[in-house]
Coordinates of C-alpha atoms in Angstrom, one line a residue:
Chain A
M9 CA -11.8 -83.2 -53.8
N10 CA -13.7 -86.0 -51.5
R11 CA -12.5 -84.2 -48.7
I12 CA -13.7 -80.9 -49.9
S13 CA -17.1 -82.0 -50.5
Q14 CA -17.6 -83.6 -47.6
K15 CA -16.3 -80.3 -46.0
A16 CA -19.1 -77.9 -47.8
R17 CA -21.9 -81.3 -47.2
L18 CA -21.2 -81.1 -43.7
N19 CA -20.9 -77.3 -43.5
F20 CA -25.2 -76.9 -45.3
S21 CA -26.0 -79.3 -43.5
G22 CA -25.0 -78.0 -40.1
R23 CA -26.4 -74.8 -41.6
R24 CA -30.1 -76.2 -42.9
G25 CA -30.1 -78.1 -38.9
L26 CA -29.2 -74.4 -37.7
W27 CA -31.8 -73.0 -40.0
L28 CA -33.9 -75.9 -38.5
A29 CA -33.6 -75.3 -35.1
A30 CA -34.3 -72.0 -35.1
I31 CA -37.6 -72.5 -37.1
G32 CA -38.6 -74.2 -34.4
A33 CA -37.4 -72.0 -32.1
L34 CA -39.8 -69.9 -33.3
L35 CA -42.4 -71.9 -33.4
A36 CA -42.2 -73.3 -30.0
L37 CA -42.1 -69.8 -28.8
S38 CA -44.8 -68.6 -31.2
G39 CA -46.5 -71.4 -29.7
C40 CA -46.0 -70.7 -25.7
A41 CA -46.8 -67.1 -26.5
S42 CA -49.7 -67.6 -27.7
Q43 CA -50.5 -70.2 -24.7
S44 CA -48.9 -67.5 -22.6
I45 CA -51.5 -65.1 -23.8
D46 CA -54.3 -67.5 -23.2
N47 CA -53.2 -67.8 -19.9
S48 CA -53.4 -64.3 -19.3
A49 CA -56.9 -64.4 -20.6
F50 CA -58.0 -67.2 -18.8
C51 CA -56.7 -66.2 -15.2
Q52 CA -57.2 -62.4 -15.3
F53 CA -59.8 -61.9 -12.3
N54 CA -63.1 -60.3 -13.6
Y55 CA -63.6 -57.9 -10.8
T56 CA -67.2 -57.9 -9.0
K57 CA -68.1 -56.7 -5.6
N58 CA -70.2 -60.6 -5.1
V59 CA -67.9 -62.4 -2.4
D60 CA -69.5 -65.3 -3.0
E61 CA -68.7 -64.8 -6.3
A62 CA -65.4 -63.8 -6.2
F63 CA -64.6 -66.2 -4.0
A64 CA -66.0 -69.2 -6.3
Q65 CA -64.2 -67.9 -9.1
V66 CA -60.6 -67.6 -7.8
S67 CA -61.2 -70.3 -7.1
N68 CA -62.2 -71.8 -10.2
K69 CA -59.3 -70.3 -11.7
L70 CA -56.9 -71.6 -9.0
D71 CA -58.2 -75.1 -10.9
S72 CA -55.6 -74.3 -13.6
S73 CA -52.5 -74.6 -12.4
A74 CA -51.3 -72.0 -15.3
C75 CA -53.1 -69.6 -13.0
H76 CA -51.0 -70.5 -9.4
Y77 CA -49.0 -67.7 -10.1
Y78 CA -51.6 -65.5 -9.8
F79 CA -52.3 -66.5 -6.6
D80 CA -51.3 -63.1 -4.6
D81 CA -52.5 -61.2 -6.4
Y82 CA -55.9 -62.7 -6.1
M83 CA -55.9 -62.2 -2.3
Q84 CA -55.4 -58.7 -2.4
E85 CA -58.6 -58.4 -5.1
L86 CA -60.7 -60.9 -2.5
L87 CA -59.1 -58.4 0.7
T88 CA -60.5 -55.5 -1.2
I89 CA -64.0 -57.3 -2.4
A90 CA -64.6 -58.6 1.2
K91 CA -63.5 -55.3 3.2
G92 CA -66.6 -54.8 1.1
A93 CA -69.1 -56.3 2.8
P94 CA -67.7 -56.9 6.5
G95 CA -68.9 -59.9 8.2
R96 CA -67.8 -62.9 10.1
D97 CA -68.4 -65.5 7.0
N98 CA -65.6 -64.3 5.1
Q99 CA -63.3 -65.3 7.4
E100 CA -64.3 -68.9 6.9
R101 CA -64.3 -68.0 3.1
F102 CA -60.6 -67.4 3.3
A103 CA -59.7 -70.2 5.7
N104 CA -61.5 -72.3 2.9
L105 CA -59.6 -71.1 0.4
L106 CA -56.3 -71.2 1.8
R107 CA -57.2 -75.1 2.5
S108 CA -57.9 -75.9 -1.1
S109 CA -54.7 -74.0 -2.2
I110 CA -53.1 -75.9 -0.2
D111 CA -54.6 -79.2 -1.3
R112 CA -54.2 -78.4 -4.4
G113 CA -50.5 -77.6 -4.1
V114 CA -50.4 -73.7 -4.7
I115 CA -49.3 -73.0 -1.6
S116 CA -47.0 -74.9 1.5
K117 CA -49.3 -75.1 4.4
R118 CA -46.9 -73.4 6.6
Q119 CA -47.6 -70.1 3.4
G120 CA -51.6 -70.4 4.4
Q121 CA -50.8 -70.5 8.0
E122 CA -48.9 -67.6 7.8
I123 CA -51.5 -65.2 5.7
F124 CA -54.3 -66.4 8.0
G125 CA -52.2 -65.6 11.0
Q126 CA -51.6 -62.2 9.5
Y127 CA -55.0 -61.0 9.0
F128 CA -57.4 -63.5 11.5
D129 CA -55.2 -63.9 14.3
T130 CA -55.2 -62.7 17.3
E131 CA -51.6 -63.4 17.9
F132 CA -49.0 -62.6 16.3
Y133 CA -47.4 -65.1 13.5
A134 CA -44.3 -62.9 13.5
V135 CA -43.6 -63.8 17.0
K136 CA -44.4 -67.1 17.2
V137 CA -41.8 -68.0 14.5
M138 CA -39.0 -66.7 16.5
Q139 CA -36.9 -69.3 17.7
R140 CA -34.3 -68.1 20.1
N141 CA -35.2 -66.9 23.6
N142 CA -35.8 -63.7 24.1
C143 CA -32.1 -62.3 24.9
A144 CA -30.9 -63.4 21.9
S145 CA -34.2 -62.5 19.8
L146 CA -34.8 -59.0 20.5
Q147 CA -31.1 -57.8 20.2
N148 CA -33.2 -57.2 17.2
K149 CA -35.9 -55.6 18.6
P150 CA -36.7 -52.4 16.1
A151 CA -36.7 -55.3 13.4
I152 CA -39.3 -57.3 15.9
Y153 CA -41.1 -54.0 16.3
A154 CA -41.5 -52.9 12.5
S155 CA -42.6 -56.1 11.9
M156 CA -45.6 -56.3 15.3
K157 CA -46.5 -53.2 13.8
R158 CA -46.4 -54.3 10.5
E159 CA -48.8 -57.0 10.9
L160 CA -51.1 -55.2 13.7
R161 CA -52.1 -53.3 10.1
M162 CA -52.7 -56.7 8.3
K163 CA -55.1 -57.4 11.4
K164 CA -56.9 -54.6 10.9
Q165 CA -58.1 -55.6 7.6
G166 CA -58.7 -59.2 8.5
L167 CA -60.2 -58.7 11.9
L168 CA -62.2 -54.9 11.8
D169 CA -62.5 -54.2 8.2
I170 CA -63.1 -58.1 7.1
S171 CA -64.3 -59.7 9.6
N172 CA -66.0 -56.8 11.8
D173 CA -64.9 -58.5 14.9
A174 CA -63.8 -55.3 16.6
Q175 CA -63.6 -57.5 19.7
G176 CA -60.3 -59.3 17.9
F177 CA -58.8 -56.4 16.9
R178 CA -59.5 -55.5 20.1
R179 CA -57.4 -58.4 21.2
A180 CA -54.4 -58.0 18.8
Q181 CA -53.9 -54.4 19.9
S182 CA -53.9 -55.4 23.4
H183 CA -51.5 -58.1 22.5
Y184 CA -49.3 -55.9 20.8
E185 CA -49.2 -53.6 23.5
N186 CA -48.5 -55.9 26.4
M187 CA -45.7 -57.4 24.2
Q188 CA -43.9 -54.6 23.7
H189 CA -44.1 -53.5 27.3
V190 CA -42.7 -57.3 28.6
F191 CA -40.4 -57.2 25.8
D192 CA -39.1 -53.4 26.5
A193 CA -38.3 -54.6 30.0
V194 CA -36.8 -57.9 29.2
A195 CA -34.9 -56.4 26.8
L196 CA -33.4 -53.5 29.3
A197 CA -32.7 -56.7 31.8
C198 CA -31.1 -58.5 29.3
T199 CA -28.7 -55.8 28.3
R200 CA -28.1 -55.1 32.1
D201 CA -26.3 -59.2 32.2
I202 CA -23.1 -59.0 34.5
Chain B
M18 CA -28.2 -118.5 44.0
N19 CA -25.5 -118.9 41.6
T20 CA -23.7 -116.1 40.4
Q21 CA -25.5 -116.4 36.8
T22 CA -28.8 -116.1 38.6
L23 CA -27.6 -112.9 40.2
T24 CA -26.1 -111.1 37.2
Q25 CA -29.4 -111.5 35.9
I26 CA -32.0 -110.0 38.7
L27 CA -29.5 -107.4 39.1
R28 CA -29.7 -106.5 35.1
G29 CA -33.5 -106.6 35.9
A30 CA -33.6 -104.5 38.1
A31 CA -31.1 -101.7 36.5
V32 CA -33.2 -102.3 33.7
A33 CA -36.5 -101.5 35.3
A34 CA -34.4 -98.7 36.4
L35 CA -33.3 -96.9 33.8
V36 CA -37.0 -97.5 32.1
A37 CA -38.5 -95.8 35.4
V38 CA -35.8 -92.8 35.3
Q39 CA -36.6 -92.7 31.1
S40 CA -40.4 -92.2 32.4
S41 CA -39.9 -89.5 34.6
A42 CA -38.5 -87.9 32.7
W43 CA -40.1 -88.5 29.7
A44 CA -42.8 -86.8 31.8
I45 CA -40.8 -83.8 33.2
Q46 CA -39.9 -83.0 29.5
Q47 CA -43.8 -83.5 28.6
K48 CA -44.6 -81.4 31.3
T49 CA -42.4 -78.5 29.1
A50 CA -43.0 -79.4 26.1
D51 CA -47.0 -79.7 26.3
G52 CA -47.3 -76.7 28.5
R53 CA -46.5 -73.1 29.1
P54 CA -43.1 -72.8 30.5
Q55 CA -43.7 -72.6 34.0
I56 CA -41.9 -69.5 35.8
N57 CA -41.4 -68.2 38.9
L58 CA -41.2 -64.2 38.8
F59 CA -42.3 -63.6 41.9
P60 CA -40.3 -65.6 44.6
T61 CA -40.7 -64.6 48.4
S62 CA -37.8 -62.2 48.1
V63 CA -40.0 -60.3 45.3
V64 CA -42.6 -59.9 47.4
E65 CA -40.7 -58.9 50.7
S66 CA -38.9 -56.4 48.4
L67 CA -42.3 -54.8 46.6
S68 CA -43.8 -54.4 50.7
E69 CA -40.1 -53.2 51.5
A70 CA -40.5 -50.8 49.0
S71 CA -44.5 -49.8 49.1
Q72 CA -43.2 -49.2 53.1
A73 CA -40.7 -47.3 52.4
A74 CA -42.3 -44.7 49.9
R75 CA -45.3 -44.5 52.3
D76 CA -42.8 -43.2 54.9
M77 CA -41.5 -40.6 52.5
E78 CA -44.9 -39.6 51.4
T79 CA -45.7 -39.3 54.9
D80 CA -43.1 -36.7 55.7
M81 CA -43.8 -35.1 52.6
Y82 CA -47.3 -34.9 52.4
Q83 CA -47.7 -31.9 54.8
V84 CA -44.6 -29.9 53.6
V85 CA -45.2 -30.2 49.9
A86 CA -49.3 -29.1 50.7
E87 CA -48.2 -26.1 52.5
L88 CA -45.6 -25.3 49.9
E89 CA -48.1 -25.2 47.4
K90 CA -50.4 -23.3 49.2
Q91 CA -48.2 -20.7 49.6
K92 CA -46.7 -20.5 45.9
E93 CA -50.8 -20.6 45.2
V94 CA -51.1 -17.2 47.1
Y95 CA -47.8 -15.9 45.9
E96 CA -48.9 -16.3 42.5
R97 CA -52.6 -15.0 43.0
T98 CA -51.9 -11.9 44.9
Q99 CA -49.4 -11.2 41.6
C100 CA -46.2 -10.8 44.1
N101 CA -43.9 -11.8 41.5
G102 CA -41.8 -9.1 41.5
S103 CA -43.3 -6.8 44.2
T104 CA -41.6 -5.4 47.4
D105 CA -44.1 -5.4 49.5
K106 CA -43.8 -6.4 53.0
G107 CA -46.7 -9.1 52.7
C108 CA -44.8 -10.4 49.5
T109 CA -41.2 -10.8 50.9
Q110 CA -43.4 -12.5 54.2
L111 CA -45.1 -15.1 51.8
R112 CA -41.0 -15.8 49.8
K113 CA -39.9 -15.9 52.3
N114 CA -42.0 -18.6 54.1
I115 CA -42.2 -20.4 50.3
R116 CA -38.4 -20.5 50.9
R117 CA -38.7 -22.1 53.7
A118 CA -41.5 -24.5 53.3
Y119 CA -38.5 -25.5 50.2
K120 CA -35.8 -26.1 52.5
D121 CA -37.5 -28.1 54.9
M122 CA -38.7 -30.1 51.7
L123 CA -35.1 -30.5 50.9
D124 CA -33.9 -31.6 54.2
V125 CA -37.0 -35.0 54.3
M126 CA -35.7 -35.5 50.8
K127 CA -31.9 -35.5 51.9
E128 CA -33.0 -37.8 54.8
R129 CA -35.6 -40.2 52.6
I130 CA -33.3 -41.0 49.3
P131 CA -30.9 -43.2 50.4
T132 CA -33.6 -45.5 52.5
M133 CA -35.8 -45.3 49.5
R134 CA -32.7 -45.2 46.5
A135 CA -31.4 -48.9 48.6
T136 CA -35.2 -50.4 48.2
L137 CA -36.0 -49.5 44.7
N138 CA -32.7 -50.2 43.8
N139 CA -32.9 -54.1 45.6
T140 CA -36.8 -54.3 44.0
S141 CA -35.6 -53.3 40.3
D142 CA -32.3 -55.7 40.5
M143 CA -34.4 -58.8 41.5
M144 CA -36.7 -58.2 38.8
G145 CA -34.4 -57.4 36.4
T146 CA -32.7 -60.8 37.4
R147 CA -35.8 -62.6 37.3
I148 CA -36.8 -61.2 33.9
R149 CA -33.9 -62.3 32.5
S150 CA -33.9 -65.7 34.4
E151 CA -37.0 -66.8 33.7
L152 CA -38.4 -64.6 30.8
G153 CA -35.3 -63.8 28.8
R154 CA -33.5 -66.7 28.7
K155 CA -35.9 -69.5 29.5
M156 CA -38.6 -68.5 27.2
T157 CA -39.0 -67.0 23.4
P158 CA -41.2 -64.4 22.4
G159 CA -43.9 -66.8 20.8
D160 CA -43.4 -68.6 24.6
I161 CA -44.4 -65.2 26.2
Q162 CA -47.0 -64.3 23.5
R163 CA -48.2 -67.8 24.5
T164 CA -48.3 -66.9 28.1
L165 CA -50.4 -64.0 27.8
A166 CA -53.1 -64.9 25.2
G167 CA -53.7 -67.7 27.9
R168 CA -55.4 -65.2 30.3
A169 CA -59.6 -66.9 29.6
T170 CA -60.8 -65.9 32.8
K171 CA -60.5 -62.3 34.9
S172 CA -59.5 -64.2 38.1
G173 CA -55.9 -64.1 36.7
L174 CA -55.0 -61.2 38.8
P175 CA -57.1 -60.3 42.1
T176 CA -59.2 -57.1 42.2
V177 CA -58.1 -54.2 44.3
S178 CA -59.5 -51.2 44.8
T179 CA -58.7 -48.2 42.5
R180 CA -59.7 -45.9 44.9
P181 CA -56.8 -44.5 47.0
S182 CA -56.9 -42.8 50.2
A183 CA -56.0 -39.1 50.1
R184 CA -52.8 -39.1 51.9
Q185 CA -51.9 -42.2 49.4
G186 CA -49.3 -40.6 47.0
K187 CA -48.4 -42.6 43.4
L188 CA -45.0 -44.5 44.4
S189 CA -46.9 -46.0 47.3
K190 CA -50.1 -46.5 45.7
M191 CA -48.1 -48.3 43.0
F192 CA -46.0 -50.4 45.5
S193 CA -49.1 -51.3 47.7
R194 CA -50.9 -52.3 44.2
Y195 CA -48.3 -54.5 43.1
Y196 CA -47.5 -55.5 46.2
E197 CA -51.4 -56.9 47.1
L198 CA -51.7 -58.3 43.1
V199 CA -48.3 -60.5 43.6
R200 CA -49.1 -61.5 46.9
R201 CA -53.0 -62.3 46.1
G202 CA -52.7 -63.9 42.9
D203 CA -52.6 -66.8 40.9
K204 CA -48.3 -67.3 40.5
Q205 CA -48.9 -68.9 37.7
G206 CA -51.2 -66.3 36.3
Q207 CA -51.0 -64.9 32.7
S208 CA -50.5 -61.5 32.9
L209 CA -47.6 -61.4 35.3
P210 CA -45.0 -61.2 33.2
V211 CA -46.5 -57.7 31.9
L212 CA -47.0 -56.7 36.1
A213 CA -42.9 -58.5 36.3
S214 CA -42.4 -55.9 33.3
Q215 CA -44.7 -52.9 35.0
I216 CA -42.7 -53.3 38.6
Y217 CA -39.5 -53.6 37.0
I218 CA -39.2 -50.2 34.2
D219 CA -41.3 -48.3 36.9
S220 CA -39.0 -49.0 40.0
M221 CA -35.8 -47.9 37.2
E222 CA -38.3 -45.3 36.6
S223 CA -38.4 -43.7 39.6
L224 CA -34.8 -44.6 40.5
D225 CA -34.3 -42.3 37.5
Y226 CA -36.5 -39.7 39.2
L227 CA -34.6 -39.8 42.4
D228 CA -31.2 -39.2 40.7
L229 CA -32.8 -36.1 39.2
I230 CA -34.3 -34.5 42.1
E231 CA -30.7 -35.7 44.3
A232 CA -28.9 -33.4 41.6
E233 CA -31.7 -30.9 42.4
I234 CA -30.8 -31.1 45.7
G235 CA -27.2 -31.4 45.2
S236 CA -27.0 -27.9 43.0
Q237 CA -28.7 -25.7 45.6
S238 CA -27.0 -25.6 49.2
T239 CA -29.7 -24.9 51.8
E240 CA -27.6 -21.4 52.8
L241 CA -28.4 -20.0 49.3
V242 CA -32.1 -20.8 49.4
L243 CA -32.1 -18.6 52.6
E244 CA -29.6 -16.0 51.3
L245 CA -32.0 -15.5 48.4
E246 CA -34.8 -14.3 50.7
W247 CA -35.3 -11.4 48.8
G248 CA -34.9 -12.6 45.5
E249 CA -37.2 -13.8 43.4
L250 CA -38.3 -17.6 43.2
T251 CA -36.1 -19.1 41.2
D252 CA -36.9 -21.6 38.2
Q253 CA -34.9 -24.0 40.0
L254 CA -37.3 -24.4 42.3
T255 CA -40.2 -24.8 40.5
T256 CA -38.0 -27.7 38.9
T257 CA -37.3 -29.5 41.8
V258 CA -41.4 -29.1 43.7
S259 CA -42.6 -30.4 40.5
E260 CA -40.1 -33.2 40.3
V261 CA -40.7 -34.3 43.3
K262 CA -44.9 -33.9 42.7
T263 CA -44.5 -36.7 40.2
L264 CA -42.1 -38.8 41.4
L265 CA -45.0 -39.1 45.2
W266 CA -47.9 -38.4 43.7
G267 CA -47.9 -38.7 39.5
E268 CA -49.4 -36.7 36.6
G269 CA -52.1 -39.3 37.0
D270 CA -54.2 -42.2 38.8
S271 CA -52.9 -45.3 36.9
G272 CA -54.6 -47.5 39.4
T273 CA -57.4 -48.7 36.5
E274 CA -54.1 -48.8 33.9
I275 CA -53.0 -51.9 36.0
L276 CA -55.5 -53.5 36.9
D277 CA -56.9 -53.6 32.4
V278 CA -53.5 -54.8 31.7
G279 CA -54.2 -58.3 30.2
L280 CA -57.6 -58.9 30.9
A281 CA -59.5 -59.3 28.0
E282 CA -60.8 -62.7 27.3
E283 CA -59.7 -64.7 25.3
T284 CA -61.7 -67.2 23.3
V285 CA -59.5 -70.1 20.9
E286 CA -60.9 -70.3 17.3
E287 CA -60.4 -74.5 17.5
S288 CA -62.8 -74.1 13.7
Y289 CA -59.2 -72.8 11.9
S290 CA -56.3 -74.5 14.1
D291 CA -55.0 -76.0 10.6
L292 CA -54.2 -72.1 9.6
L293 CA -52.4 -71.3 12.9
L294 CA -49.4 -71.9 14.7
D295 CA -49.2 -72.7 18.0

């Protein structure tokens, strides 16, 4: 009898525990959901054509760690808006945003360098990060050329469409052509190795 | 001087020597790690080979110029007078003349091709070896990019007159231009990898043309050409002539292309150095 009542008591307390846990979880979920809705609303980018306003808005939102997740979306928005008002100042604006994003831990320094390098450097980030010698690296020449082509399109956005730096973009194109010319010769010479 | 003192002196000398060796090694490492990799794409042997290629091409062109010009002139007359298919005496004579000129051209090519091929082979082999060792094995793609980007002034390569003389064909012009650029150029010029690549690829392409021409010549016995005196001009003849012309004179003047390569001015954006990878 005692054993039965003890078992029943245990069952009851176990069931009550489960209920409490379920209610707790529900409350927590709803709390998270409302918090997430709040964050989502706060982190939402409000479109503006004014470049300074757009950068200030993004900088403000990135002060909140909840918005860090939206960094890539912000970058895309800013790239689009900056195209509407091309000029050298834009490069400085992006550089400052990337610096502050690195400082705030939104992105790593490497990611910052990657983004800035891909859009605003006349040289190719994809080429800079290759560590093996040319004979080894160029075994994957089609993939390298594909990365370079993708990056050249990004440079067209960054240098030409956003910074209005036609000379800079021409330099990037010149690098692109010259490097591929040299890479072709090196790859050919390496395959003829005896 | 007792043994202990001597040992101490020797130990001191050994340490000093070690420090000296270490310092010089460090200095060498500094030099290579700090600056761009030192490359030597154009040793004297390559420069000499370019000079020989240029001379061989010039010799071939001198022999070829008259005969190809004559052939072209006759072909032009033949087409202008609508001799195609005609049994007219004049047209027959024109065909005969064209074939004779064609045979002359084949003979000159036959005679000159072996020397030209040997010279081109030598140049492409030497250039290929240098490119493989200096650029292929010593450097990464990033090193090449840095080298190309380092061209700050237009003094990297000397300028050469882009106006060729009337008798200077593409092949000889190409190699003499290369020879001049390499001979007079800064040996560590930032555009030299591009120049080396161009020489290498052009040599290989010229060799391909020589192969094509040789194959054409091989398939046409001169006797057959003469026997066909009364027949129509064949497409093969036209093809061979156009290949010879492309090899010797090219389709256009690429002089400016060579000189423009890699001469754009480079400005270093110091203010973004923190956001730019080396």
